CSV table of C-alpha atoms and ligand atoms in Angstrom, one decimal:
chain,number,residue,atom,x,y,z
A,4,MET,CA,10.2,1.0,2.5
A,5,LYS,CA,9.1,-1.0,-0.3
A,6,LEU,CA,10.5,-4.5,-1.2
A,7,GLU,CA,11.4,-3.1,-4.7
A,8,ASP,CA,13.8,-0.7,-3.1
A,9,LEU,CA,15.8,-3.5,-1.6
A,10,CYS,CA,16.0,-6.1,-4.6
A,11,ILE,CA,18.5,-5.7,-7.4
A,12,ASN,CA,18.9,-7.9,-10.4
A,13,TYR,CA,22.1,-9.8,-10.6
A,14,ASN,CA,22.9,-8.4,-14.1
A,15,LYS,CA,22.7,-4.6,-12.8
A,16,SER,CA,26.0,-2.6,-12.3
A,17,ILE,CA,27.6,-1.9,-9.0
A,18,ARG,CA,26.7,1.6,-9.8
A,19,ASP,CA,23.0,0.8,-9.7
A,20,ALA,CA,23.5,-1.1,-6.5
A,21,LEU,CA,25.3,1.9,-4.9
A,22,ILE,CA,22.3,4.0,-5.8
A,23,MET,CA,19.9,1.7,-4.4
A,24,ILE,CA,21.7,1.6,-1.1
A,25,ASP,CA,22.0,5.2,-1.0
A,26,ASN,CA,18.3,5.5,-1.4
A,27,ASN,CA,17.3,2.6,1.0
A,28,ALA,CA,19.6,3.6,3.7
A,29,HIS,CA,19.9,0.0,4.7
A,30,GLY,CA,23.6,-0.4,3.6
A,31,ILE,CA,22.6,-3.7,1.6
A,32,VAL,CA,20.6,-4.8,-1.3
A,33,PHE,CA,19.1,-8.4,-2.1
A,34,VAL,CA,20.4,-9.8,-5.4
A,35,VAL,CA,17.9,-11.7,-7.3
A,36,ASP,CA,17.2,-13.4,-10.5
A,37,GLY,CA,14.0,-12.0,-11.4
A,38,TYR,CA,12.5,-12.6,-8.0
A,39,LYS,CA,14.4,-15.6,-6.7
A,40,LEU,CA,17.1,-14.7,-4.1
A,41,LEU,CA,20.8,-15.3,-5.0
A,42,GLY,CA,22.6,-13.5,-2.4
A,43,VAL,CA,23.3,-10.0,-1.0
A,44,VAL,CA,25.5,-7.3,-1.8
A,45,SER,CA,26.5,-4.7,1.1
A,46,ASP,CA,28.1,-1.3,0.8
A,47,GLY,CA,31.2,-3.0,2.2
A,48,ASP,CA,31.2,-5.7,-0.5
A,49,ILE,CA,31.4,-2.8,-3.0
A,50,ARG,CA,34.1,-0.9,-1.2
A,51,ARG,CA,36.2,-4.1,-1.1
A,52,ALA,CA,35.6,-4.7,-4.7
A,53,ILE,CA,36.5,-1.2,-5.8
A,54,ILE,CA,39.7,-1.2,-3.7
A,55,SER,CA,40.8,-4.6,-5.5
A,56,GLY,CA,40.4,-3.0,-8.7
A,57,LYS,CA,36.7,-3.8,-9.8
A,58,SER,CA,34.9,-1.1,-12.1
A,59,ILE,CA,31.9,0.6,-11.0
A,60,SER,CA,30.2,-0.5,-14.1
A,61,SER,CA,30.9,-4.1,-13.6
A,62,GLU,CA,27.9,-6.4,-12.8
A,63,VAL,CA,26.6,-7.1,-9.3
A,64,ALA,CA,26.9,-10.7,-10.4
A,65,ASP,CA,30.8,-10.5,-10.1
A,66,ILE,CA,30.7,-9.4,-6.5
A,67,TYR,CA,27.7,-10.5,-4.6
A,68,ASN,CA,27.8,-12.7,-1.5
A,69,LYS,CA,26.2,-16.1,-1.9
A,70,GLN,CA,26.3,-16.9,1.8
A,71,CYS,CA,23.7,-14.5,2.9
A,72,LYS,CA,21.2,-15.1,5.7
A,73,PHE,CA,17.6,-15.6,4.8
A,74,LEU,CA,14.4,-17.0,6.3
A,75,ASN,CA,11.0,-18.6,5.1
A,76,HIS,CA,8.4,-16.0,5.5
A,77,ASN,CA,6.2,-18.6,7.3
A,78,VAL,CA,8.8,-18.8,10.2
A,79,PRO,CA,7.3,-17.5,13.7
A,80,ILE,CA,8.2,-13.9,14.7
A,81,GLU,CA,10.3,-15.2,17.5
A,82,VAL,CA,12.7,-16.9,15.0
A,83,ILE,CA,12.9,-13.6,13.1
A,84,GLN,CA,13.8,-11.9,16.2
A,85,ALA,CA,16.3,-14.2,17.2
A,86,THR,CA,18.0,-13.9,13.8
A,87,LEU,CA,18.1,-10.3,13.6
A,88,SER,CA,21.3,-9.0,15.2
A,89,LYS,CA,24.0,-6.3,15.0
A,90,ARG,CA,25.5,-8.1,12.1
A,91,TYR,CA,22.1,-9.2,10.4
A,92,LYS,CA,20.0,-5.9,10.5
A,93,ILE,CA,18.0,-6.8,7.6
A,94,ILE,CA,17.0,-10.3,6.4
A,95,PRO,CA,15.3,-11.3,3.2
A,96,LEU,CA,12.1,-13.4,3.7
A,97,VAL,CA,11.5,-15.9,1.0
A,98,ASP,CA,8.7,-18.4,0.0
A,99,ASP,CA,9.2,-22.1,-0.8
A,100,ASN,CA,10.7,-21.4,-4.1
A,101,LYS,CA,13.2,-18.8,-2.7
A,102,LYS,CA,11.3,-16.1,-4.3
A,103,VAL,CA,11.8,-12.8,-2.0
A,104,VAL,CA,8.3,-12.1,-0.7
A,105,ASP,CA,9.0,-9.8,2.3
A,106,PHE,CA,11.9,-8.5,4.5
A,107,ALA,CA,12.5,-8.4,8.3
A,108,SER,CA,14.5,-5.6,9.8
A,109,ILE,CA,15.6,-4.6,13.4
A,110,HIS,CA,13.3,-1.4,12.7
A,111,ARG,CA,10.6,-3.1,11.4
A,112,LEU,CA,10.6,-6.5,13.0
A,113,HIS,CA,8.4,-7.7,10.3
A,114,GLN,CA,5.3,-6.0,11.8
A,115,THR,CA,2.7,-4.5,9.5
A,116,PRO,CA,1.1,-1.9,11.7
A,117,VAL,CA,-2.7,-1.3,11.9
A,118,LEU,CA,-2.0,2.5,10.7
A,119,GLU,CA,0.9,4.6,10.1
A,120,PRO,CA,1.0,7.9,8.6
A,121,LEU,CA,2.6,8.5,5.2
A,122,LEU,CA,4.6,11.7,5.1
A,123,GLY,CA,5.6,11.6,1.6
A,124,GLY,CA,4.8,15.1,0.6
A,125,ASN,CA,6.0,18.5,1.4
A,126,GLU,CA,5.8,18.0,5.2
A,127,LEU,CA,9.4,18.4,5.8
A,128,GLU,CA,9.6,21.5,3.6
A,129,TYR,CA,6.9,23.2,5.4
A,130,VAL,CA,8.2,22.2,8.8
A,131,THR,CA,11.6,23.5,7.8
A,132,ASP,CA,10.1,26.8,6.7
A,133,CYS,CA,8.6,27.2,10.2
A,134,VAL,CA,12.0,26.7,11.7
A,135,LYS,CA,13.8,28.9,9.2
A,136,THR,CA,11.3,31.6,9.7
A,137,ASN,CA,10.9,31.1,13.4
A,138,TRP,CA,7.2,30.8,13.4
A,139,ILE,CA,6.9,27.7,15.6
A,140,SER,CA,4.3,28.6,18.0
A,141,SER,CA,0.6,28.8,17.4
A,142,GLN,CA,0.7,32.0,15.2
A,143,GLY,CA,1.8,31.6,11.6
A,144,LYS,CA,0.6,31.1,8.2
A,145,TYR,CA,0.2,27.3,8.2
A,146,VAL,CA,-2.4,27.6,11.2
A,147,ILE,CA,-4.5,30.0,8.9
A,148,GLN,CA,-4.0,27.9,5.9
A,149,PHE,CA,-5.0,24.6,7.9
A,150,GLU,CA,-8.3,26.4,8.9
A,151,GLU,CA,-9.1,27.3,5.6
A,152,GLU,CA,-8.2,23.9,4.2
A,153,VAL,CA,-10.8,22.3,6.9
A,154,LYS,CA,-13.3,24.8,5.9
A,155,LYS,CA,-13.0,24.2,2.2
A,156,TYR,CA,-12.8,20.4,2.2
A,157,THR,CA,-15.9,20.1,4.6
A,158,ASN,CA,-17.8,23.0,3.0
A,159,SER,CA,-18.4,24.5,6.5
A,160,SER,CA,-18.8,28.2,7.3
A,161,TYR,CA,-16.2,28.5,10.0
A,162,ALA,CA,-13.3,26.4,11.2
A,163,LEU,CA,-11.0,26.4,14.2
A,164,ALA,CA,-7.6,24.6,14.7
A,165,VAL,CA,-6.9,23.1,18.2
A,166,SER,CA,-4.4,20.8,19.7
A,167,ASN,CA,-6.2,17.6,19.4
A,168,GLY,CA,-9.6,15.9,18.8
A,169,THR,CA,-10.3,15.6,22.6
A,170,VAL,CA,-10.0,19.2,23.4
A,171,ALA,CA,-12.1,19.9,20.0
A,172,LEU,CA,-14.9,17.9,21.9
A,173,HIS,CA,-14.3,19.7,25.1
A,174,LEU,CA,-14.4,23.2,23.5
A,175,ALA,CA,-17.5,22.4,21.5
A,176,LEU,CA,-19.3,21.4,24.7
A,177,VAL,CA,-18.2,24.6,26.7
A,178,SER,CA,-18.6,27.0,23.8
A,179,LEU,CA,-22.4,25.8,23.6
A,180,GLY,CA,-22.6,26.3,27.5
A,181,ILE,CA,-23.0,22.7,28.3
A,182,GLY,CA,-21.9,21.8,31.8
A,183,GLU,CA,-23.2,20.9,35.1
A,184,GLY,CA,-26.6,19.3,35.4
A,185,ASP,CA,-26.8,18.8,31.7
A,186,GLU,CA,-27.1,15.3,30.1
A,187,VAL,CA,-25.3,14.6,26.9
A,188,ILE,CA,-26.4,11.4,25.0
A,189,VAL,CA,-23.3,9.3,23.7
A,190,PRO,CA,-22.9,6.1,22.1
A,191,ASP,CA,-21.5,2.9,23.9
A,192,ILE,CA,-19.1,2.3,21.2
A,193,THR,CA,-16.5,5.0,20.7
A,194,PHE,CA,-13.2,6.1,21.9
A,195,GLY,CA,-12.9,7.3,25.5
A,196,ALA,CA,-12.2,10.8,24.6
A,197,THR,CA,-15.8,11.3,23.7
A,198,LEU,CA,-17.1,10.6,27.1
A,199,ASN,CA,-13.8,12.3,28.9
A,200,ALA,CA,-14.7,15.5,27.2
A,201,VAL,CA,-18.4,15.4,28.4
A,202,ILE,CA,-17.2,14.7,32.0
A,203,LEU,CA,-14.7,17.2,31.9
A,204,ALA,CA,-17.2,19.7,30.9
A,205,GLY,CA,-19.1,18.9,34.0
A,206,ALA,CA,-21.9,17.2,32.3
A,207,GLN,CA,-23.2,13.7,32.5
A,208,PRO,CA,-22.8,11.4,29.6
A,209,VAL,CA,-26.0,9.2,29.0
A,210,ILE,CA,-24.6,6.0,27.4
A,211,VAL,CA,-27.0,4.4,24.8
A,212,ASP,CA,-26.3,1.3,22.7
A,213,VAL,CA,-25.5,1.2,18.8
A,214,GLU,CA,-27.2,-0.3,15.8
A,215,ARG,CA,-25.9,-3.8,14.7
A,216,LYS,CA,-26.0,-2.6,11.1
A,217,THR,CA,-23.8,0.5,11.2
A,218,TRP,CA,-22.3,0.2,14.9
A,219,ASN,CA,-23.5,3.8,15.3
A,220,ILE,CA,-25.6,5.4,18.2
A,221,SER,CA,-29.2,4.1,18.0
A,222,ILE,CA,-31.8,6.5,16.9
A,223,ASP,CA,-34.5,4.5,18.9
A,224,LEU,CA,-32.5,4.7,22.0
A,225,ILE,CA,-31.6,8.5,21.6
A,226,ASN,CA,-35.4,9.1,21.5
A,227,LYS,CA,-36.0,6.9,24.5
A,228,ASN,CA,-33.5,8.8,26.7
A,229,ILE,CA,-34.2,12.3,26.2
A,230,THR,CA,-35.2,13.9,29.7
A,231,PRO,CA,-35.6,17.5,30.7
A,232,ASN,CA,-31.9,17.6,31.5
A,233,THR,CA,-30.8,16.5,27.9
A,234,LYS,CA,-28.9,19.3,26.6
A,235,ALA,CA,-27.1,17.6,23.6
A,236,ILE,CA,-26.7,14.6,21.3
A,237,MET,CA,-23.0,13.6,20.5
A,238,PRO,CA,-23.3,11.0,17.5
A,239,VAL,CA,-19.9,9.5,16.7
A,240,HIS,CA,-19.3,8.5,12.9
A,241,ILE,CA,-17.5,5.4,14.1
A,242,TYR,CA,-14.6,4.2,11.9
A,243,GLY,CA,-15.8,6.7,9.2
A,244,ILE,CA,-19.3,5.4,8.6
A,245,PRO,CA,-21.9,8.4,8.9
A,246,CYS,CA,-24.6,8.2,11.5
A,247,ASN,CA,-28.1,8.8,10.3
A,248,MET,CA,-27.8,12.7,10.8
A,249,PRO,CA,-31.0,13.8,9.0
A,250,GLU,CA,-32.9,11.6,11.7
A,251,ILE,CA,-30.6,13.0,14.6
A,252,MET,CA,-31.3,16.5,13.4
A,253,ASN,CA,-35.0,15.9,13.5
A,254,ILE,CA,-35.0,14.7,16.9
A,255,ALA,CA,-32.7,17.5,18.1
A,256,LYS,CA,-35.0,20.1,16.4
A,257,LYS,CA,-37.9,18.6,18.0
A,258,HIS,CA,-36.4,18.5,21.4
A,259,ASP,CA,-34.6,21.7,21.0
A,260,LEU,CA,-31.1,19.9,21.6
A,261,TYR,CA,-27.7,20.8,20.4
A,262,VAL,CA,-25.8,18.2,18.3
A,263,ILE,CA,-22.1,17.9,18.2
A,264,GLU,CA,-20.7,15.4,15.7
A,265,ASP,CA,-17.4,13.5,16.6
A,266,CYS,CA,-16.0,13.2,13.2
A,267,ALA,CA,-12.6,12.3,14.5
A,268,GLU,CA,-12.3,9.2,12.3
A,269,ALA,CA,-14.7,10.6,9.6
A,270,LEU,CA,-12.6,13.3,7.5
A,271,GLY,CA,-14.2,12.6,4.0
A,272,SER,CA,-17.6,10.9,5.3
A,273,SER,CA,-20.6,12.5,3.8
A,274,ILE,CA,-24.4,12.0,3.3
A,275,LYS,CA,-25.6,13.0,-0.2
A,276,GLY,CA,-22.7,15.0,-0.6
A,277,LYS,CA,-22.8,16.9,2.5
A,278,HIS,CA,-19.8,16.5,4.9
A,279,VAL,CA,-20.5,15.1,8.3
A,280,GLY,CA,-20.0,17.8,11.0
A,281,THR,CA,-21.9,20.2,9.1
A,282,PHE,CA,-25.1,18.8,10.1
A,283,GLY,CA,-25.0,19.6,13.7
A,284,ASP,CA,-24.0,22.7,15.6
A,285,VAL,CA,-20.5,21.7,16.0
A,286,GLY,CA,-18.3,18.8,14.2
A,287,THR,CA,-14.9,17.9,15.7
A,288,PHE,CA,-12.0,16.2,14.0
A,289,SER,CA,-8.8,14.7,15.0
A,290,PHE,CA,-5.5,14.6,13.2
A,291,PHE,CA,-3.5,12.1,15.5
A,292,GLY,CA,-1.0,10.1,13.8
A,293,ASN,CA,-3.3,7.2,12.9
A,294,LYS,CA,-6.1,9.4,11.4
A,295,VAL,CA,-7.1,9.8,7.8
A,296,ILE,CA,-4.6,12.8,7.7
A,297,THR,CA,-2.3,13.9,10.5
A,298,CYS,CA,-0.5,16.8,12.2
A,299,GLY,CA,1.1,14.3,14.6
A,300,GLU,CA,-1.4,15.6,17.2
A,301,GLY,CA,-3.9,18.1,16.2
A,302,GLY,CA,-7.8,18.7,16.0
A,303,ALA,CA,-10.2,21.0,14.5
A,304,LEU,CA,-13.9,22.2,15.0
A,305,ILE,CA,-16.4,23.3,12.3
A,306,PHE,CA,-19.4,25.4,13.1
A,307,ARG,CA,-22.6,26.7,11.5
A,308,ASP,CA,-23.0,29.7,13.8
A,309,GLU,CA,-20.7,32.7,13.9
A,310,ASP,CA,-21.2,33.6,17.6
A,311,ILE,CA,-20.6,30.0,18.7
A,312,TYR,CA,-17.4,29.9,16.7
A,313,ASN,CA,-16.2,33.4,18.0
A,314,ARG,CA,-16.9,32.1,21.4
A,315,ALA,CA,-15.0,29.1,21.0
A,316,LYS,CA,-12.0,31.0,19.4
A,317,VAL,CA,-11.9,33.1,22.4
A,318,MET,CA,-11.8,30.0,24.7
A,319,ARG,CA,-9.3,28.5,22.8
A,320,ASP,CA,-7.0,31.3,23.2
A,321,HIS,CA,-7.0,31.4,27.1
A,322,GLY,CA,-10.2,33.3,27.2
A,323,MET,CA,-8.7,36.5,26.3
A,324,THR,CA,-10.7,39.1,24.9
A,325,PRO,CA,-9.8,39.9,21.2
A,326,GLY,CA,-8.3,43.3,20.9
A,327,LYS,CA,-7.6,43.6,24.5
A,328,ARG,CA,-4.5,41.7,25.4
A,329,TYR,CA,-4.4,40.0,28.9
A,330,TRP,CA,-8.0,40.8,29.5
A,331,HIS,CA,-10.4,38.0,30.5
A,332,ASP,CA,-14.2,38.3,30.2
A,333,VAL,CA,-14.5,34.4,30.3
A,334,VAL,CA,-12.5,31.4,31.5
A,335,GLY,CA,-10.6,29.9,28.6
A,336,PHE,CA,-7.9,27.3,27.7
A,337,ASN,CA,-4.9,27.3,25.7
A,338,TYR,CA,-6.1,24.6,23.1
A,339,ARG,CA,-4.1,26.2,20.1
A,340,LEU,CA,-2.3,24.1,17.3
A,341,THR,CA,1.2,25.1,16.6
A,342,ASN,CA,2.2,26.3,13.3
A,343,LEU,CA,4.7,23.2,13.0
A,344,GLN,CA,1.8,20.9,13.5
A,345,ALA,CA,-0.3,23.0,11.0
A,346,ALA,CA,2.6,22.8,8.6
A,347,ILE,CA,2.4,18.9,8.6
A,348,GLY,CA,-1.4,19.3,8.3
A,349,CYS,CA,-1.2,21.3,5.2
A,350,ALA,CA,1.1,19.0,3.5
A,351,GLN,CA,-1.2,16.2,4.4
A,352,PHE,CA,-4.3,18.1,3.1
A,353,GLU,CA,-2.4,18.2,-0.4
A,354,GLN,CA,-2.4,14.6,-0.5
A,355,LEU,CA,-5.9,13.8,0.8
A,356,ASP,CA,-7.5,13.1,-2.4
A,357,LYS,CA,-4.7,10.5,-3.3
A,358,PHE,CA,-4.9,9.0,0.2
A,359,ARG,CA,-8.6,8.6,0.0
A,360,THR,CA,-8.5,6.7,-3.3
A,361,LYS,CA,-6.0,4.4,-1.9
A,362,ARG,CA,-8.0,3.8,1.3
A,363,LYS,CA,-10.9,3.1,-0.9
A,364,GLN,CA,-8.9,0.6,-2.8
A,365,ILE,CA,-7.5,-1.1,0.4
A,366,PHE,CA,-11.2,-1.6,1.5
A,367,SER,CA,-12.2,-3.1,-1.9
A,368,TRP,CA,-9.1,-5.4,-1.7
A,369,TYR,CA,-9.9,-6.7,1.7
A,370,ASP,CA,-13.5,-7.2,0.5
A,371,LYS,CA,-12.3,-9.2,-2.6
A,372,TYR,CA,-9.6,-11.2,-0.7
A,373,LEU,CA,-11.4,-11.6,2.7
A,374,LEU,CA,-15.2,-10.8,2.9
A,375,ASP,CA,-16.3,-12.1,-0.7
A,376,THR,CA,-14.2,-15.6,-0.5
A,377,THR,CA,-15.2,-16.5,3.1
A,378,SER,CA,-18.2,-16.5,5.1
A,379,PHE,CA,-16.2,-15.5,8.3
A,380,PHE,CA,-17.0,-12.0,8.8
A,381,ASP,CA,-19.6,-9.2,8.7
A,382,SER,CA,-18.7,-5.6,8.0
A,383,GLN,CA,-20.5,-2.2,8.7
A,384,VAL,CA,-23.3,-1.4,6.2
A,385,LEU,CA,-23.0,1.9,4.4
A,386,ASP,CA,-26.3,3.2,3.3
A,387,ALA,CA,-27.1,4.3,-0.1
A,388,ASN,CA,-25.8,7.9,-0.6
A,389,TYR,CA,-23.6,7.6,2.4
A,390,GLU,CA,-19.9,8.0,1.8
A,391,SER,CA,-17.3,6.6,4.4
A,392,SER,CA,-13.8,8.1,5.1
A,393,TYR,CA,-12.5,4.4,4.9
A,394,TRP,CA,-10.5,4.9,7.9
A,395,LEU,CA,-9.7,1.8,9.2
A,396,TYR,CA,-10.9,-1.7,7.9
A,397,THR,CA,-12.9,-3.2,10.5
A,398,VAL,CA,-15.0,-6.5,10.5
A,399,THR,CA,-16.9,-8.5,13.1
A,400,MET,CA,-16.7,-12.4,13.4
A,401,LYS,CA,-19.7,-13.7,12.4
A,402,ASP,CA,-19.6,-16.7,14.7
A,403,LYS,CA,-18.5,-15.7,18.2
A,404,LYS,CA,-18.9,-19.3,19.4
A,405,THR,CA,-16.5,-21.1,17.2
A,406,ILE,CA,-13.8,-18.3,16.6
A,407,ASP,CA,-11.7,-16.7,19.4
A,408,ARG,CA,-11.2,-13.1,18.1
A,409,ASP,CA,-8.5,-12.5,20.6
A,410,GLY,CA,-6.9,-15.9,19.6
A,411,LEU,CA,-6.7,-14.4,16.0
A,412,ILE,CA,-5.3,-11.3,17.0
A,413,ASN,CA,-2.5,-13.2,18.7
A,414,ARG,CA,-1.9,-15.4,15.8
A,415,LEU,CA,-1.7,-12.4,13.4
A,416,SER,CA,0.9,-10.7,15.9
A,417,LYS,CA,3.2,-13.8,15.5
A,418,LEU,CA,3.0,-13.4,11.8
A,419,GLY,CA,3.9,-9.8,12.1
A,420,ILE,CA,0.5,-8.5,11.4
A,421,ASP,CA,-0.6,-5.9,13.7
A,422,SER,CA,-4.5,-5.9,14.3
A,423,ARG,CA,-6.8,-4.4,16.9
A,424,PRO,CA,-9.9,-5.3,18.8
A,425,ILE,CA,-12.9,-2.8,18.3
A,426,PHE,CA,-13.2,-0.2,21.4
A,427,TYR,CA,-14.6,-1.6,24.7
A,428,PRO,CA,-18.0,-0.6,25.2
A,429,MET,CA,-17.8,2.5,27.3
A,430,SER,CA,-20.3,1.4,29.9
A,431,LYS,CA,-18.0,-1.7,30.8
A,432,MET,CA,-15.1,0.5,31.9
A,433,PRO,CA,-14.6,1.7,35.6
A,434,ALA,CA,-13.9,5.3,34.4
A,435,PHE,CA,-17.6,5.6,32.9
A,436,ARG,CA,-19.6,3.5,35.4
A,437,GLY,CA,-22.2,5.2,37.4
A,438,TYR,CA,-23.7,7.1,34.5
A,439,ARG,CA,-27.1,6.2,33.1
A,440,THR,CA,-27.1,3.6,30.3
A,441,ASP,CA,-29.6,2.1,28.1
A,442,LEU,CA,-28.0,-1.2,26.4
A,443,ASN,CA,-29.4,-4.1,24.6
A,444,GLY,CA,-26.4,-6.2,24.0
A,445,GLU,CA,-25.1,-4.8,20.3
A,446,SER,CA,-22.1,-3.0,21.4
A,447,GLU,CA,-21.1,-5.9,23.6
A,448,LEU,CA,-21.4,-8.2,20.6
A,449,ILE,CA,-19.6,-5.7,18.2
A,450,SER,CA,-16.9,-5.0,20.7
A,451,THR,CA,-16.1,-8.7,21.5
A,452,THR,CA,-16.2,-9.8,17.9
A,453,GLY,CA,-14.6,-6.9,16.1
A,454,ILE,CA,-11.1,-6.7,14.6
A,455,SER,CA,-9.3,-3.7,12.7
A,456,LEU,CA,-6.9,-4.8,10.1
A,457,PRO,CA,-3.9,-2.9,8.6
A,458,THR,CA,-5.2,0.1,6.4
A,459,SER,CA,-1.9,2.2,6.1
A,460,VAL,CA,-2.0,4.0,2.7
A,461,TYR,CA,1.2,2.6,1.5
A,462,LEU,CA,0.0,-1.0,1.6
A,463,THR,CA,-0.2,-2.6,-1.7
A,464,GLU,CA,-2.8,-5.1,-3.0
A,465,SER,CA,-0.2,-8.0,-2.6
A,466,ASP,CA,0.1,-6.8,1.0
A,467,ILE,CA,-3.6,-7.1,1.5
A,468,ASN,CA,-3.7,-10.3,-0.2
A,469,ARG,CA,-0.9,-11.7,2.0
A,470,ILE,CA,-2.7,-10.4,5.2
A,471,SER,CA,-6.0,-11.9,3.9
A,472,ASN,CA,-4.4,-15.4,3.2
A,473,GLU,CA,-2.7,-15.3,6.6
A,474,ILE,CA,-6.2,-14.7,8.4
A,475,ILE,CA,-7.8,-17.2,6.2
A,476,ASP,CA,-5.1,-19.8,6.7
A,477,ALA,CA,-5.0,-19.2,10.5
A,478,LEU,CA,-9.0,-19.3,10.6
A,479,LYS,CA,-8.8,-22.8,8.8
A,480,SER,CA,-5.9,-24.3,10.7
A,481,SER,CA,-4.9,-22.8,13.9
A,482,LYS,CA,-6.3,-24.6,17.0
A,483,GLU,CA,-5.7,-21.5,19.3
A,484,ILE,CA,-8.5,-19.8,17.3
A,485,HIS,CA,-11.0,-22.5,17.0
A,486,ARG,CA,-13.2,-23.3,19.8
A,487,VAL,CA,-15.1,-25.9,17.8
A,488,ILE,CA,-14.0,-27.6,14.4
A,489,ASN,CA,-14.2,-25.0,11.6
A,490,GLU,CA,-17.2,-25.6,9.4
A,491,ASN,CA,-17.4,-22.1,8.1
A,492,MET,CA,-15.6,-22.3,4.9
B,529,LIG,C1,-14.1,8.8,17.9
B,529,LIG,C2,-13.0,9.5,18.5
B,529,LIG,N1,-13.1,10.7,19.3
B,529,LIG,C3,-12.4,11.3,19.8
B,529,LIG,C4,-11.0,11.1,19.5
B,529,LIG,C5,-9.8,12.0,20.2
B,529,LIG,O1,-8.9,12.6,19.4
B,529,LIG,P1,-7.4,12.7,19.6
B,529,LIG,O2,-6.6,11.6,19.9
B,529,LIG,O3,-6.9,13.7,18.7
B,529,LIG,O4,-7.4,13.6,21.0
B,529,LIG,C6,-10.6,9.9,18.7
B,529,LIG,C7,-9.3,9.3,18.3
B,529,LIG,O5,-8.3,9.5,18.8
B,529,LIG,C8,-11.6,9.1,18.2
B,529,LIG,O6,-11.5,8.0,17.6
């Protein structure tokens, strides 16, 4: 819901107001003079006006309610929460000149989430098609089409749709025959699913540190940690920044290792035009609700080798031998994607180019309003000829000593801005202790200073400007964030 869908100029007709109310589904519109708040008009106000003889073509100015509730946009989130009620389900938020700059609603509670999907295309139509035609399980045209889309977009030879990005990793490992006694080199900064998949396959993760510049797995530490038991390297293109794949492939070739690329966050990332996931033996993707595009839950694998693809396909489908129903030559899993999920994914693929352009814009707006105007932050470095997926705008605090990242996250939350810390280092967590590590402090530094900011594709330049200004204001003035007096600006 955009602010424009809620604001009507006082000289518009009652009919216009009704159309707007019908579209915004909030039962109310804010009446403005330009942008300045004058009052509100609800569907009830319109009903009463028409019963008392007003024409539908009369001006909103004749009937609007001047005694409306509104709040200054700077009030703490607790005040907004306390004001919203059954009676006041939606409240305009104004600046000091009474210009409407935002709104609070019971549903939204003024929070700007870090990442939300945008289901503005053919999602509903395709899902409805599944229901109407009774194709709701894992067979159906959308699954096939989705695999084709993955293949086409990444320019890979083979693609397989699966239930999520975690099982994609597990399936990649087991179809390459990686298991007990094998070591898989993984980065210390990733989402836990990367390591969970290795452990689930029965192998041992070897956790190595990352590079300061890219936050991706350290090439030196991969080299240093290869043993006779090493079977694979699992680079993760963190936040969509590609790992140095040419170098990793050289190492893999030299030591005869498999490479599984975790591209969960990297749909659209490439090196010299070659999509990530196509360098290694297998590339895996996630289509969870917060990813570049989504199926709700979903995943995919891409392969170079037909035999590995065929093996993974059998294992995805319970291990049943193709052409011989209920016959198992190998142990397998049910890792299939449903037609319903694939239908959403196909509709999302149609919008992927548009989303990508928008994400890139959001990154450049943050760079403009936040990075270029202050010296508080560092960002990941994208090498020349490398392209990012622009998944989630994430920066690190330059100065860990004076600025408390968690204090900033708390402060932003009070202002209705959702933000996230970077992943904890894998080596720090109880679930992953006891495995071999090679650390040098980089992941710890990145993890304790990193913050991800709202990057949903529906955000506008003014949203990013507002978020950036709130961050800068908070960094300049809020005591809870500063350990020492600010001298960074
Ligand atoms: C780097 C990484 N790997 C794996 C996954 C797992 O994907 P899924 O949530 O689809 O299982 C995620 C995200 O969720 C991720 O960020």
